[in-house]
Amino acid sequence: MAQPDGTFRTVSRIFAVLRLLSKKTEGLSFTEIITQFEDIPKSSMHNLLKQMHAHGYVCYNDRAKTYSIGGGMIELASSIVHHFTVKPLARPYLDTLGIQTGEDIYLGILSGEETVYIDNVKGTHPIRFDIPVGSRRQLYSTATGKLFLAHMSDHDLSRYLENKPLVPLTKRTITEPSELKEHLKAIRSAGISISYEENMDGIVGISAPIMDEFGRMAAGIVISVPNDRAVPSQVAFLVQHVKETAGQITRRVGGKVPTC
Protein backbone atom coordinates (compact mmCIF):
# COMPACT_ATOMS: atom_id res chain seq x y z
CA MET A 1 0.00 0.00 0.00
CA ALA A 2 1.31 3.45 -0.92
CA GLN A 3 2.38 5.63 1.98
CA PRO A 4 0.54 8.95 2.43
CA ASP A 5 2.51 12.00 1.32
CA GLY A 6 3.56 14.77 3.71
CA THR A 7 0.58 17.04 3.06
CA PHE A 8 -1.98 14.29 3.61
CA ARG A 9 -0.17 13.17 6.76
CA THR A 10 -0.16 16.72 8.17
CA VAL A 11 -3.87 17.22 7.46
CA SER A 12 -4.68 13.89 9.11
CA ARG A 13 -2.70 14.91 12.18
CA ILE A 14 -4.48 18.27 12.40
CA PHE A 15 -7.89 16.60 12.41
CA ALA A 16 -6.71 14.02 14.93
CA VAL A 17 -5.49 16.75 17.30
CA LEU A 18 -8.74 18.69 16.94
CA ARG A 19 -10.80 15.57 17.66
CA LEU A 20 -8.70 14.90 20.75
CA LEU A 21 -8.99 18.47 22.08
CA SER A 22 -12.74 18.60 21.37
CA LYS A 23 -13.23 15.88 24.00
CA LYS A 24 -11.36 17.81 26.70
CA THR A 25 -12.86 21.26 27.26
CA GLU A 26 -10.38 21.94 30.08
CA GLY A 27 -7.48 21.46 27.69
CA LEU A 28 -4.54 19.07 27.49
CA SER A 29 -0.85 19.49 28.17
CA PHE A 30 1.72 18.81 25.48
CA THR A 31 2.67 15.57 27.24
CA GLU A 32 -0.95 14.43 27.30
CA ILE A 33 -1.27 15.17 23.59
CA ILE A 34 1.97 13.58 22.42
CA THR A 35 1.28 10.34 24.31
CA GLN A 36 -1.72 9.85 21.99
CA PHE A 37 0.50 10.07 18.91
CA GLU A 38 3.41 7.69 19.34
CA ASP A 39 4.29 7.88 15.63
CA ILE A 40 4.82 11.66 15.69
CA PRO A 41 8.18 13.09 16.84
CA LYS A 42 7.92 15.70 19.60
CA SER A 43 9.49 18.36 17.38
CA SER A 44 6.89 17.72 14.66
CA MET A 45 4.03 17.97 17.16
CA HIS A 46 5.47 21.21 18.56
CA ASN A 47 5.56 22.69 15.05
CA LEU A 48 2.06 21.45 14.27
CA LEU A 49 0.57 22.98 17.43
CA LYS A 50 2.48 26.20 16.77
CA GLN A 51 0.94 26.51 13.30
CA MET A 52 -2.54 25.62 14.55
CA HIS A 53 -2.18 28.25 17.27
CA ALA A 54 -1.04 30.86 14.73
CA HIS A 55 -4.22 30.27 12.73
CA GLY A 56 -6.43 30.37 15.81
CA TYR A 57 -7.47 26.72 15.66
CA VAL A 58 -5.97 25.92 19.05
CA CYS A 59 -5.55 28.11 22.10
CA TYR A 60 -2.58 27.88 24.48
CA ASN A 61 -3.03 28.69 28.16
CA ASP A 62 0.43 29.83 29.25
CA ARG A 63 -0.49 29.64 32.93
CA ALA A 64 -1.92 26.11 32.85
CA LYS A 65 0.42 24.99 30.04
CA THR A 66 -2.50 23.44 28.19
CA TYR A 67 -3.91 23.46 24.66
CA SER A 68 -7.61 23.66 23.84
CA ILE A 69 -9.89 24.35 20.86
CA GLY A 70 -9.28 27.92 19.66
CA GLY A 71 -11.66 30.69 18.71
CA GLY A 72 -10.89 30.29 15.01
CA MET A 73 -12.15 26.71 15.09
CA ILE A 74 -15.26 27.72 17.01
CA GLU A 75 -16.04 30.43 14.44
CA LEU A 76 -15.48 27.99 11.58
CA ALA A 77 -17.80 25.43 13.15
CA SER A 78 -20.40 28.13 13.77
CA SER A 79 -20.24 29.22 10.14
CA ILE A 80 -20.82 25.65 8.96
CA VAL A 81 -23.77 25.23 11.32
CA HIS A 82 -25.29 28.48 10.04
CA HIS A 83 -25.23 27.18 6.47
CA PHE A 84 -27.39 24.25 7.55
CA THR A 85 -29.71 26.14 9.93
CA VAL A 86 -30.32 29.45 8.16
CA LYS A 87 -32.49 27.95 5.40
CA PRO A 88 -35.32 26.53 7.58
CA LEU A 89 -35.20 29.52 9.93
CA ALA A 90 -35.32 32.01 7.06
CA ARG A 91 -38.11 30.37 5.08
CA PRO A 92 -41.13 31.94 6.88
CA TYR A 93 -39.60 35.40 6.47
CA LEU A 94 -38.89 34.78 2.78
CA ASP A 95 -42.52 33.74 2.28
CA THR A 96 -43.70 36.96 3.94
CA LEU A 97 -41.33 39.05 1.82
CA GLY A 98 -42.68 37.33 -1.28
CA ILE A 99 -46.24 38.24 -0.30
CA GLN A 100 -45.24 41.84 0.44
CA THR A 101 -43.44 42.38 -2.86
CA GLY A 102 -44.82 39.85 -5.33
CA GLU A 103 -41.27 39.41 -6.66
CA ASP A 104 -38.89 36.44 -6.82
CA ILE A 105 -36.93 36.01 -3.58
CA TYR A 106 -33.68 34.04 -3.24
CA LEU A 107 -31.50 32.98 -0.31
CA GLY A 108 -27.81 32.78 -1.16
CA ILE A 109 -24.70 31.57 0.65
CA LEU A 110 -20.99 31.80 -0.11
CA SER A 111 -19.40 28.74 -1.70
CA GLY A 112 -15.77 29.17 -2.67
CA GLU A 113 -15.62 32.11 -5.08
CA GLU A 114 -19.30 31.96 -5.98
CA THR A 115 -22.68 32.52 -4.39
CA VAL A 116 -25.12 29.59 -4.39
CA TYR A 117 -28.89 29.97 -4.13
CA ILE A 118 -30.19 27.47 -1.57
CA ASP A 119 -33.87 28.50 -1.45
CA ASN A 120 -36.34 30.65 -3.35
CA VAL A 121 -39.88 31.99 -3.30
CA LYS A 122 -41.51 32.44 -6.67
CA GLY A 123 -43.10 35.79 -7.45
CA THR A 124 -46.69 36.35 -8.50
CA HIS A 125 -46.03 38.59 -11.51
CA PRO A 126 -46.60 37.03 -14.95
CA ILE A 127 -43.25 38.41 -16.16
CA ARG A 128 -40.44 36.99 -14.04
CA PHE A 129 -37.15 35.13 -14.34
CA ASP A 130 -36.74 31.84 -12.50
CA ILE A 131 -33.33 30.83 -11.11
CA PRO A 132 -33.26 27.17 -9.97
CA VAL A 133 -32.16 26.35 -6.42
CA GLY A 134 -28.54 25.21 -6.52
CA SER A 135 -27.57 27.72 -9.20
CA ARG A 136 -24.15 29.34 -8.83
CA ARG A 137 -23.34 32.93 -9.74
CA GLN A 138 -20.23 35.12 -9.75
CA LEU A 139 -19.55 37.31 -6.72
CA TYR A 140 -18.45 40.45 -8.56
CA SER A 141 -21.55 40.78 -10.74
CA THR A 142 -24.46 39.81 -8.47
CA ALA A 143 -26.12 41.74 -5.66
CA THR A 144 -25.59 39.05 -3.02
CA GLY A 145 -22.13 38.24 -4.33
CA LYS A 146 -21.02 41.86 -4.01
CA LEU A 147 -22.30 41.85 -0.42
CA PHE A 148 -20.05 38.89 0.37
CA LEU A 149 -17.10 40.71 -1.21
CA ALA A 150 -17.94 43.88 0.73
CA HIS A 151 -17.80 41.93 3.99
CA MET A 152 -14.47 40.25 3.23
CA SER A 153 -11.29 41.31 4.99
CA ASP A 154 -8.91 43.50 2.96
CA HIS A 155 -6.55 40.53 2.64
CA ASP A 156 -9.22 38.14 1.35
CA LEU A 157 -10.64 40.72 -1.06
CA SER A 158 -7.19 41.52 -2.47
CA ARG A 159 -6.49 37.82 -2.95
CA TYR A 160 -9.85 37.38 -4.70
CA LEU A 161 -9.20 40.29 -7.08
CA GLU A 162 -5.67 39.07 -7.82
CA ASN A 163 -6.89 35.62 -8.83
CA LYS A 164 -10.29 36.39 -10.37
CA PRO A 165 -10.55 37.94 -13.85
CA LEU A 166 -13.50 40.37 -13.86
CA VAL A 167 -14.97 39.17 -17.13
CA PRO A 168 -17.83 41.36 -18.44
CA LEU A 169 -21.12 39.45 -18.36
CA THR A 170 -23.13 42.45 -19.59
CA LYS A 171 -22.21 45.97 -20.64
CA ARG A 172 -22.85 47.08 -17.04
CA THR A 173 -20.55 44.58 -15.30
CA ILE A 174 -17.83 46.29 -13.25
CA THR A 175 -14.53 45.00 -14.64
CA GLU A 176 -11.97 47.35 -13.06
CA PRO A 177 -10.73 46.19 -9.62
CA SER A 178 -10.25 49.75 -8.35
CA GLU A 179 -13.79 50.71 -9.35
CA LEU A 180 -15.19 47.54 -7.78
CA LYS A 181 -13.35 48.27 -4.51
CA GLU A 182 -14.92 51.73 -4.28
CA HIS A 183 -18.31 50.25 -5.11
CA LEU A 184 -17.92 47.65 -2.34
CA LYS A 185 -17.09 50.36 0.20
CA ALA A 186 -20.39 52.06 -0.61
CA ILE A 187 -22.23 48.73 -0.29
CA ARG A 188 -20.68 48.04 3.12
CA SER A 189 -21.64 51.52 4.31
CA ALA A 190 -25.22 51.32 3.02
CA GLY A 191 -25.88 47.74 4.12
CA ILE A 192 -27.56 47.05 0.78
CA SER A 193 -26.35 45.88 -2.62
CA ILE A 194 -27.99 46.47 -5.98
CA SER A 195 -26.95 44.90 -9.26
CA TYR A 196 -28.36 46.90 -12.17
CA GLU A 197 -28.14 44.39 -15.02
CA GLU A 198 -24.53 43.60 -14.09
CA ASN A 199 -24.98 39.83 -14.19
CA MET A 200 -27.80 39.46 -16.72
CA ASP A 201 -29.45 41.87 -19.11
CA GLY A 202 -32.89 42.99 -18.00
CA ILE A 203 -32.55 41.82 -14.38
CA VAL A 204 -32.02 43.98 -11.28
CA GLY A 205 -31.03 42.34 -7.99
CA ILE A 206 -31.52 43.97 -4.59
CA SER A 207 -29.81 42.21 -1.68
CA ALA A 208 -29.32 42.58 2.09
CA PRO A 209 -27.08 40.53 4.42
CA ILE A 210 -27.97 38.03 7.13
CA MET A 211 -25.29 38.25 9.82
CA ASP A 212 -24.09 35.68 12.35
CA GLU A 213 -23.23 36.17 16.03
CA PHE A 214 -19.66 37.13 15.14
CA GLY A 215 -20.80 39.98 12.90
CA ARG A 216 -19.93 38.09 9.71
CA MET A 217 -22.19 37.66 6.73
CA ALA A 218 -23.77 34.19 6.85
CA ALA A 219 -26.15 34.51 3.90
CA GLY A 220 -27.94 37.05 1.75
CA ILE A 221 -31.50 37.68 0.61
CA VAL A 222 -31.94 38.98 -2.91
CA ILE A 223 -35.05 40.22 -4.69
CA SER A 224 -34.88 39.69 -8.45
CA VAL A 225 -36.82 42.24 -10.50
CA PRO A 226 -37.19 42.77 -14.26
CA ASN A 227 -35.64 46.09 -15.22
CA ASP A 228 -39.00 47.44 -16.44
CA ARG A 229 -40.39 47.23 -12.88
CA ALA A 230 -37.26 48.63 -11.21
CA VAL A 231 -38.39 52.27 -11.18
CA PRO A 232 -36.92 54.43 -8.36
CA SER A 233 -40.02 54.35 -6.16
CA GLN A 234 -40.30 50.56 -6.44
CA VAL A 235 -36.59 50.06 -5.79
CA ALA A 236 -36.87 52.16 -2.61
CA PHE A 237 -39.86 50.05 -1.53
CA LEU A 238 -37.96 46.80 -2.14
CA VAL A 239 -34.80 48.07 -0.41
CA GLN A 240 -36.80 48.86 2.72
CA HIS A 241 -38.47 45.46 2.84
CA VAL A 242 -35.40 43.35 2.03
CA LYS A 243 -33.37 45.16 4.73
CA GLU A 244 -36.15 44.66 7.29
CA THR A 245 -36.44 40.98 6.41
CA ALA A 246 -32.68 40.42 6.57
CA GLY A 247 -32.64 42.07 10.00
CA GLN A 248 -35.48 39.85 11.21
CA ILE A 249 -33.69 36.70 10.08
CA THR A 250 -30.41 37.91 11.57
CA ARG A 251 -32.10 38.28 14.94
CA ARG A 252 -33.80 34.90 14.51
CA VAL A 253 -30.46 33.11 14.01
CA GLY A 254 -28.86 34.99 16.90
CA GLY A 255 -26.77 37.29 14.75
CA LYS A 256 -25.75 40.92 15.06
CA VAL A 257 -27.91 43.33 13.08
CA PRO A 258 -25.81 45.96 11.22
CA THR A 259 -26.24 49.48 12.60
CA CYS A 260 -26.24 51.18 9.19
mmCIF file of C-alpha atoms in Angstrom:
data_model
loop_
_atom_site.group_PDB
_atom_site.id
_atom_site.type_symbol
_atom_site.label_atom_id
_atom_site.label_comp_id
_atom_site.label_asym_id
_atom_site.label_seq_id
_atom_site.Cartn_x
_atom_site.Cartn_y
_atom_site.Cartn_z
ATOM 1 C CA MET A 1 0.000 0.000 0.000
ATOM 2 C CA ALA A 2 1.314 3.449 -0.918
ATOM 3 C CA GLN A 3 2.383 5.633 1.982
ATOM 4 C CA PRO A 4 0.544 8.953 2.430
ATOM 5 C CA ASP A 5 2.509 12.003 1.323
ATOM 6 C CA GLY A 6 3.561 14.774 3.708
ATOM 7 C CA THR A 7 0.578 17.044 3.064
ATOM 8 C CA PHE A 8 -1.976 14.290 3.611
ATOM 9 C CA ARG A 9 -0.170 13.169 6.762
ATOM 10 C CA THR A 10 -0.164 16.717 8.168
ATOM 11 C CA VAL A 11 -3.867 17.222 7.459
ATOM 12 C CA SER A 12 -4.679 13.890 9.107
ATOM 13 C CA ARG A 13 -2.702 14.907 12.183
ATOM 14 C CA ILE A 14 -4.480 18.265 12.401
ATOM 15 C CA PHE A 15 -7.888 16.595 12.414
ATOM 16 C CA ALA A 16 -6.706 14.018 14.934
ATOM 17 C CA VAL A 17 -5.490 16.753 17.300
ATOM 18 C CA LEU A 18 -8.745 18.686 16.937
ATOM 19 C CA ARG A 19 -10.804 15.571 17.660
ATOM 20 C CA LEU A 20 -8.702 14.896 20.755
ATOM 21 C CA LEU A 21 -8.995 18.468 22.080
ATOM 22 C CA SER A 22 -12.735 18.602 21.372
ATOM 23 C CA LYS A 23 -13.230 15.881 23.999
ATOM 24 C CA LYS A 24 -11.359 17.815 26.704
ATOM 25 C CA THR A 25 -12.857 21.263 27.264
ATOM 26 C CA GLU A 26 -10.383 21.936 30.081
ATOM 27 C CA GLY A 27 -7.481 21.459 27.686
ATOM 28 C CA LEU A 28 -4.536 19.072 27.485
ATOM 29 C CA SER A 29 -0.851 19.494 28.172
ATOM 30 C CA PHE A 30 1.717 18.806 25.484
ATOM 31 C CA THR A 31 2.671 15.573 27.238
ATOM 32 C CA GLU A 32 -0.954 14.426 27.302
ATOM 33 C CA ILE A 33 -1.270 15.173 23.594
ATOM 34 C CA ILE A 34 1.967 13.578 22.419
ATOM 35 C CA THR A 35 1.277 10.336 24.305
ATOM 36 C CA GLN A 36 -1.725 9.848 21.992
ATOM 37 C CA PHE A 37 0.504 10.073 18.908
ATOM 38 C CA GLU A 38 3.414 7.692 19.339
ATOM 39 C CA ASP A 39 4.287 7.876 15.629
ATOM 40 C CA ILE A 40 4.820 11.658 15.686
ATOM 41 C CA PRO A 41 8.183 13.093 16.838
ATOM 42 C CA LYS A 42 7.924 15.697 19.596
ATOM 43 C CA SER A 43 9.491 18.357 17.381
ATOM 44 C CA SER A 44 6.889 17.724 14.661
ATOM 45 C CA MET A 45 4.034 17.970 17.161
ATOM 46 C CA HIS A 46 5.466 21.211 18.559
ATOM 47 C CA ASN A 47 5.562 22.688 15.046
ATOM 48 C CA LEU A 48 2.055 21.446 14.271
ATOM 49 C CA LEU A 49 0.569 22.984 17.431
ATOM 50 C CA LYS A 50 2.485 26.201 16.775
ATOM 51 C CA GLN A 51 0.941 26.508 13.303
ATOM 52 C CA MET A 52 -2.541 25.622 14.548
ATOM 53 C CA HIS A 53 -2.178 28.254 17.272
ATOM 54 C CA ALA A 54 -1.036 30.857 14.734
ATOM 55 C CA HIS A 55 -4.222 30.270 12.731
ATOM 56 C CA GLY A 56 -6.434 30.372 15.811
ATOM 57 C CA TYR A 57 -7.473 26.718 15.657
ATOM 58 C CA VAL A 58 -5.971 25.916 19.050
ATOM 59 C CA CYS A 59 -5.545 28.109 22.096
ATOM 60 C CA TYR A 60 -2.582 27.877 24.478
ATOM 61 C CA ASN A 61 -3.026 28.686 28.157
ATOM 62 C CA ASP A 62 0.426 29.826 29.253
ATOM 63 C CA ARG A 63 -0.486 29.645 32.926
ATOM 64 C CA ALA A 64 -1.915 26.113 32.855
ATOM 65 C CA LYS A 65 0.418 24.994 30.042
ATOM 66 C CA THR A 66 -2.501 23.439 28.185
ATOM 67 C CA TYR A 67 -3.907 23.461 24.663
ATOM 68 C CA SER A 68 -7.614 23.661 23.843
ATOM 69 C CA ILE A 69 -9.889 24.354 20.865
ATOM 70 C CA GLY A 70 -9.278 27.918 19.659
ATOM 71 C CA GLY A 71 -11.656 30.691 18.711
ATOM 72 C CA GLY A 72 -10.893 30.287 15.012
ATOM 73 C CA MET A 73 -12.145 26.708 15.094
ATOM 74 C CA ILE A 74 -15.259 27.715 17.006
ATOM 75 C CA GLU A 75 -16.038 30.427 14.441
ATOM 76 C CA LEU A 76 -15.478 27.990 11.578
ATOM 77 C CA ALA A 77 -17.799 25.429 13.150
ATOM 78 C CA SER A 78 -20.402 28.128 13.775
ATOM 79 C CA SER A 79 -20.244 29.220 10.141
ATOM 80 C CA ILE A 80 -20.818 25.645 8.956
ATOM 81 C CA VAL A 81 -23.767 25.226 11.319
ATOM 82 C CA HIS A 82 -25.288 28.479 10.042
ATOM 83 C CA HIS A 83 -25.234 27.179 6.469
ATOM 84 C CA PHE A 84 -27.386 24.245 7.555
ATOM 85 C CA THR A 85 -29.706 26.141 9.929
ATOM 86 C CA VAL A 86 -30.322 29.447 8.162
ATOM 87 C CA LYS A 87 -32.494 27.946 5.404
ATOM 88 C CA PRO A 88 -35.324 26.530 7.578
ATOM 89 C CA LEU A 89 -35.202 29.517 9.929
ATOM 90 C CA ALA A 90 -35.320 32.007 7.064
ATOM 91 C CA ARG A 91 -38.113 30.369 5.079
ATOM 92 C CA PRO A 92 -41.130 31.942 6.877
ATOM 93 C CA TYR A 93 -39.598 35.398 6.468
ATOM 94 C CA LEU A 94 -38.893 34.779 2.782
ATOM 95 C CA ASP A 95 -42.520 33.741 2.285
ATOM 96 C CA THR A 96 -43.699 36.958 3.942
ATOM 97 C CA LEU A 97 -41.332 39.045 1.820
ATOM 98 C CA GLY A 98 -42.682 37.329 -1.285
ATOM 99 C CA ILE A 99 -46.243 38.240 -0.300
ATOM 100 C CA GLN A 100 -45.245 41.845 0.438
ATOM 101 C CA THR A 101 -43.442 42.384 -2.864
ATOM 102 C CA GLY A 102 -44.817 39.851 -5.332
ATOM 103 C CA GLU A 103 -41.269 39.413 -6.658
ATOM 104 C CA ASP A 104 -38.889 36.441 -6.823
ATOM 105 C CA ILE A 105 -36.926 36.014 -3.584
ATOM 106 C CA TYR A 106 -33.681 34.036 -3.237
ATOM 107 C CA LEU A 107 -31.501 32.982 -0.313
ATOM 108 C CA GLY A 108 -27.805 32.776 -1.161
ATOM 109 C CA ILE A 109 -24.697 31.569 0.655
ATOM 110 C CA LEU A 110 -20.990 31.800 -0.111
ATOM 111 C CA SER A 111 -19.397 28.735 -1.696
ATOM 112 C CA GLY A 112 -15.769 29.166 -2.671
ATOM 113 C CA GLU A 113 -15.618 32.106 -5.079
ATOM 114 C CA GLU A 114 -19.304 31.965 -5.979
ATOM 115 C CA THR A 115 -22.683 32.515 -4.393
ATOM 116 C CA VAL A 116 -25.117 29.593 -4.387
ATOM 117 C CA TYR A 117 -28.889 29.966 -4.132
ATOM 118 C CA ILE A 118 -30.192 27.470 -1.572
ATOM 119 C CA ASP A 119 -33.865 28.501 -1.452
ATOM 120 C CA ASN A 120 -36.344 30.648 -3.352
ATOM 121 C CA VAL A 121 -39.877 31.987 -3.296
ATOM 122 C CA LYS A 122 -41.513 32.443 -6.673
ATOM 123 C CA GLY A 123 -43.100 35.787 -7.447
ATOM 124 C CA THR A 124 -46.690 36.349 -8.502
ATOM 125 C CA HIS A 125 -46.034 38.588 -11.515
ATOM 126 C CA PRO A 126 -46.600 37.027 -14.946
ATOM 127 C CA ILE A 127 -43.253 38.407 -16.159
ATOM 128 C CA ARG A 128 -40.444 36.990 -14.040
ATOM 129 C CA PHE A 129 -37.147 35.128 -14.343
ATOM 130 C CA ASP A 130 -36.740 31.837 -12.504
ATOM 131 C CA ILE A 131 -33.325 30.831 -11.111
ATOM 132 C CA PRO A 132 -33.260 27.173 -9.970
ATOM 133 C CA VAL A 133 -32.163 26.353 -6.422
ATOM 134 C CA GLY A 134 -28.539 25.215 -6.516
ATOM 135 C CA SER A 135 -27.568 27.720 -9.204
ATOM 136 C CA ARG A 136 -24.154 29.345 -8.834
ATOM 137 C CA ARG A 137 -23.339 32.930 -9.738
ATOM 138 C CA GLN A 138 -20.234 35.118 -9.745
ATOM 139 C CA LEU A 139 -19.555 37.308 -6.722
ATOM 140 C CA TYR A 140 -18.445 40.447 -8.558
ATOM 141 C CA SER A 141 -21.554 40.777 -10.742
ATOM 142 C CA THR A 142 -24.461 39.814 -8.467
ATOM 143 C CA ALA A 143 -26.119 41.744 -5.658
ATOM 144 C CA THR A 144 -25.592 39.047 -3.016
ATOM 145 C CA GLY A 145 -22.132 38.237 -4.333
ATOM 146 C CA LYS A 146 -21.024 41.856 -4.009
ATOM 147 C CA LEU A 147 -22.298 41.847 -0.422
ATOM 148 C CA PHE A 148 -20.045 38.890 0.367
ATOM 149 C CA LEU A 149 -17.103 40.714 -1.207
ATOM 150 C CA ALA A 150 -17.942 43.882 0.729
ATOM 151 C CA HIS A 151 -17.800 41.934 3.994
ATOM 152 C CA MET A 152 -14.469 40.255 3.235
ATOM 153 C CA SER A 153 -11.287 41.313 4.988
ATOM 154 C CA ASP A 154 -8.915 43.498 2.965
ATOM 155 C CA HIS A 155 -6.553 40.531 2.643
ATOM 156 C CA ASP A 156 -9.217 38.137 1.346
ATOM 157 C CA LEU A 157 -10.635 40.723 -1.057
ATOM 158 C CA SER A 158 -7.193 41.520 -2.475
ATOM 159 C CA ARG A 159 -6.488 37.823 -2.954
ATOM 160 C CA TYR A 160 -9.848 37.382 -4.702
ATOM 161 C CA LEU A 161 -9.199 40.286 -7.082
ATOM 162 C CA GLU A 162 -5.675 39.071 -7.822
ATOM 163 C CA ASN A 163 -6.888 35.617 -8.831
ATOM 164 C CA LYS A 164 -10.286 36.387 -10.371
ATOM 165 C CA PRO A 165 -10.555 37.944 -13.845
ATOM 166 C CA LEU A 166 -13.500 40.366 -13.861
ATOM 167 C CA VAL A 167 -14.974 39.168 -17.133
ATOM 168 C CA PRO A 168 -17.830 41.359 -18.444
ATOM 169 C CA LEU A 169 -21.120 39.450 -18.364
ATOM 170 C CA THR A 170 -23.126 42.448 -19.585
ATOM 171 C CA LYS A 171 -22.209 45.966 -20.639
ATOM 172 C CA ARG A 172 -22.845 47.076 -17.037
ATOM 173 C CA THR A 173 -20.546 44.584 -15.300
ATOM 174 C CA ILE A 174 -17.833 46.295 -13.252
ATOM 175 C CA THR A 175 -14.534 45.001 -14.635
ATOM 176 C CA GLU A 176 -11.972 47.355 -13.062
ATOM 177 C CA PRO A 177 -10.725 46.191 -9.625
ATOM 178 C CA SER A 178 -10.248 49.749 -8.350
ATOM 179 C CA GLU A 179 -13.792 50.706 -9.354
ATOM 180 C CA LEU A 180 -15.189 47.544 -7.777
ATOM 181 C CA LYS A 181 -13.354 48.266 -4.511
ATOM 182 C CA GLU A 182 -14.922 51.726 -4.285
ATOM 183 C CA HIS A 183 -18.312 50.246 -5.114
ATOM 184 C CA LEU A 184 -17.915 47.655 -2.345
ATOM 185 C CA LYS A 185 -17.089 50.361 0.204
ATOM 186 C CA ALA A 186 -20.394 52.059 -0.611
ATOM 187 C CA ILE A 187 -22.231 48.733 -0.294
ATOM 188 C CA ARG A 188 -20.681 48.038 3.117
ATOM 189 C CA SER A 189 -21.641 51.516 4.313
ATOM 190 C CA ALA A 190 -25.224 51.323 3.015
ATOM 191 C CA GLY A 191 -25.882 47.744 4.118
ATOM 192 C CA ILE A 192 -27.561 47.053 0.785
ATOM 193 C CA SER A 193 -26.348 45.881 -2.619
ATOM 194 C CA ILE A 194 -27.995 46.466 -5.981
ATOM 195 C CA SER A 195 -26.952 44.904 -9.263
ATOM 196 C CA TYR A 196 -28.358 46.899 -12.166
ATOM 197 C CA GLU A 197 -28.144 44.391 -15.025
ATOM 198 C CA GLU A 198 -24.526 43.596 -14.088
ATOM 199 C CA ASN A 199 -24.980 39.828 -14.193
ATOM 200 C CA MET A 200 -27.796 39.462 -16.717
ATOM 201 C CA ASP A 201 -29.450 41.875 -19.111
ATOM 202 C CA GLY A 202 -32.895 42.987 -18.003
ATOM 203 C CA ILE A 203 -32.554 41.822 -14.378
ATOM 204 C CA VAL A 204 -32.022 43.976 -11.284
ATOM 205 C CA GLY A 205 -31.031 42.340 -7.992
ATOM 206 C CA ILE A 206 -31.517 43.969 -4.586
ATOM 207 C CA SER A 207 -29.812 42.207 -1.677
ATOM 208 C CA ALA A 208 -29.316 42.577 2.089
ATOM 209 C CA PRO A 209 -27.075 40.529 4.417
ATOM 210 C CA ILE A 210 -27.967 38.028 7.128
ATOM 211 C CA MET A 211 -25.291 38.245 9.822
ATOM 212 C CA ASP A 212 -24.086 35.679 12.349
ATOM 213 C CA GLU A 213 -23.232 36.174 16.026
ATOM 214 C CA PHE A 214 -19.658 37.133 15.143
ATOM 215 C CA GLY A 215 -20.801 39.977 12.895
ATOM 216 C CA ARG A 216 -19.927 38.086 9.711
ATOM 217 C CA MET A 217 -22.194 37.657 6.727
ATOM 218 C CA ALA A 218 -23.769 34.190 6.853
ATOM 219 C CA ALA A 219 -26.154 34.508 3.896
ATOM 220 C CA GLY A 220 -27.937 37.049 1.753
ATOM 221 C CA ILE A 221 -31.497 37.682 0.605
ATOM 222 C CA VAL A 222 -31.940 38.982 -2.915
ATOM 223 C CA ILE A 223 -35.046 40.221 -4.694
ATOM 224 C CA SER A 224 -34.881 39.690 -8.448
ATOM 225 C CA VAL A 225 -36.819 42.237 -10.500
ATOM 226 C CA PRO A 226 -37.189 42.769 -14.259
ATOM 227 C CA ASN A 227 -35.642 46.088 -15.223
ATOM 228 C CA ASP A 228 -39.003 47.439 -16.440
ATOM 229 C CA ARG A 229 -40.393 47.235 -12.884
ATOM 230 C CA ALA A 230 -37.262 48.633 -11.212
ATOM 231 C CA VAL A 231 -38.393 52.274 -11.180
ATOM 232 C CA PRO A 232 -36.920 54.430 -8.364
ATOM 233 C CA SER A 233 -40.024 54.345 -6.155
ATOM 234 C CA GLN A 234 -40.302 50.560 -6.438
ATOM 235 C CA VAL A 235 -36.589 50.055 -5.791
ATOM 236 C CA ALA A 236 -36.875 52.163 -2.613
ATOM 237 C CA PHE A 237 -39.859 50.051 -1.529
ATOM 238 C CA LEU A 238 -37.958 46.805 -2.140
ATOM 239 C CA VAL A 239 -34.804 48.074 -0.413
ATOM 240 C CA GLN A 240 -36.799 48.863 2.723
ATOM 241 C CA HIS A 241 -38.471 45.458 2.841
ATOM 242 C CA VAL A 242 -35.404 43.353 2.034
ATOM 243 C CA LYS A 243 -33.374 45.155 4.735
ATOM 244 C CA GLU A 244 -36.147 44.665 7.287
ATOM 245 C CA THR A 245 -36.443 40.982 6.410
ATOM 246 C CA ALA A 246 -32.678 40.416 6.575
ATOM 247 C CA GLY A 247 -32.645 42.069 10.000
ATOM 248 C CA GLN A 248 -35.477 39.852 11.214
ATOM 249 C CA ILE A 249 -33.686 36.696 10.075
ATOM 250 C CA THR A 250 -30.406 37.906 11.565
ATOM 251 C CA ARG A 251 -32.101 38.279 14.942
ATOM 252 C CA ARG A 252 -33.800 34.898 14.513
ATOM 253 C CA VAL A 253 -30.461 33.106 14.010
ATOM 254 C CA GLY A 254 -28.864 34.988 16.901
ATOM 255 C CA GLY A 255 -26.767 37.290 14.754
ATOM 256 C CA LYS A 256 -25.750 40.922 15.059
ATOM 257 C CA VAL A 257 -27.913 43.335 13.082
ATOM 258 C CA PRO A 258 -25.810 45.961 11.217
ATOM 259 C CA THR A 259 -26.245 49.482 12.596
ATOM 260 C CA CYS A 260 -26.236 51.181 9.185
#
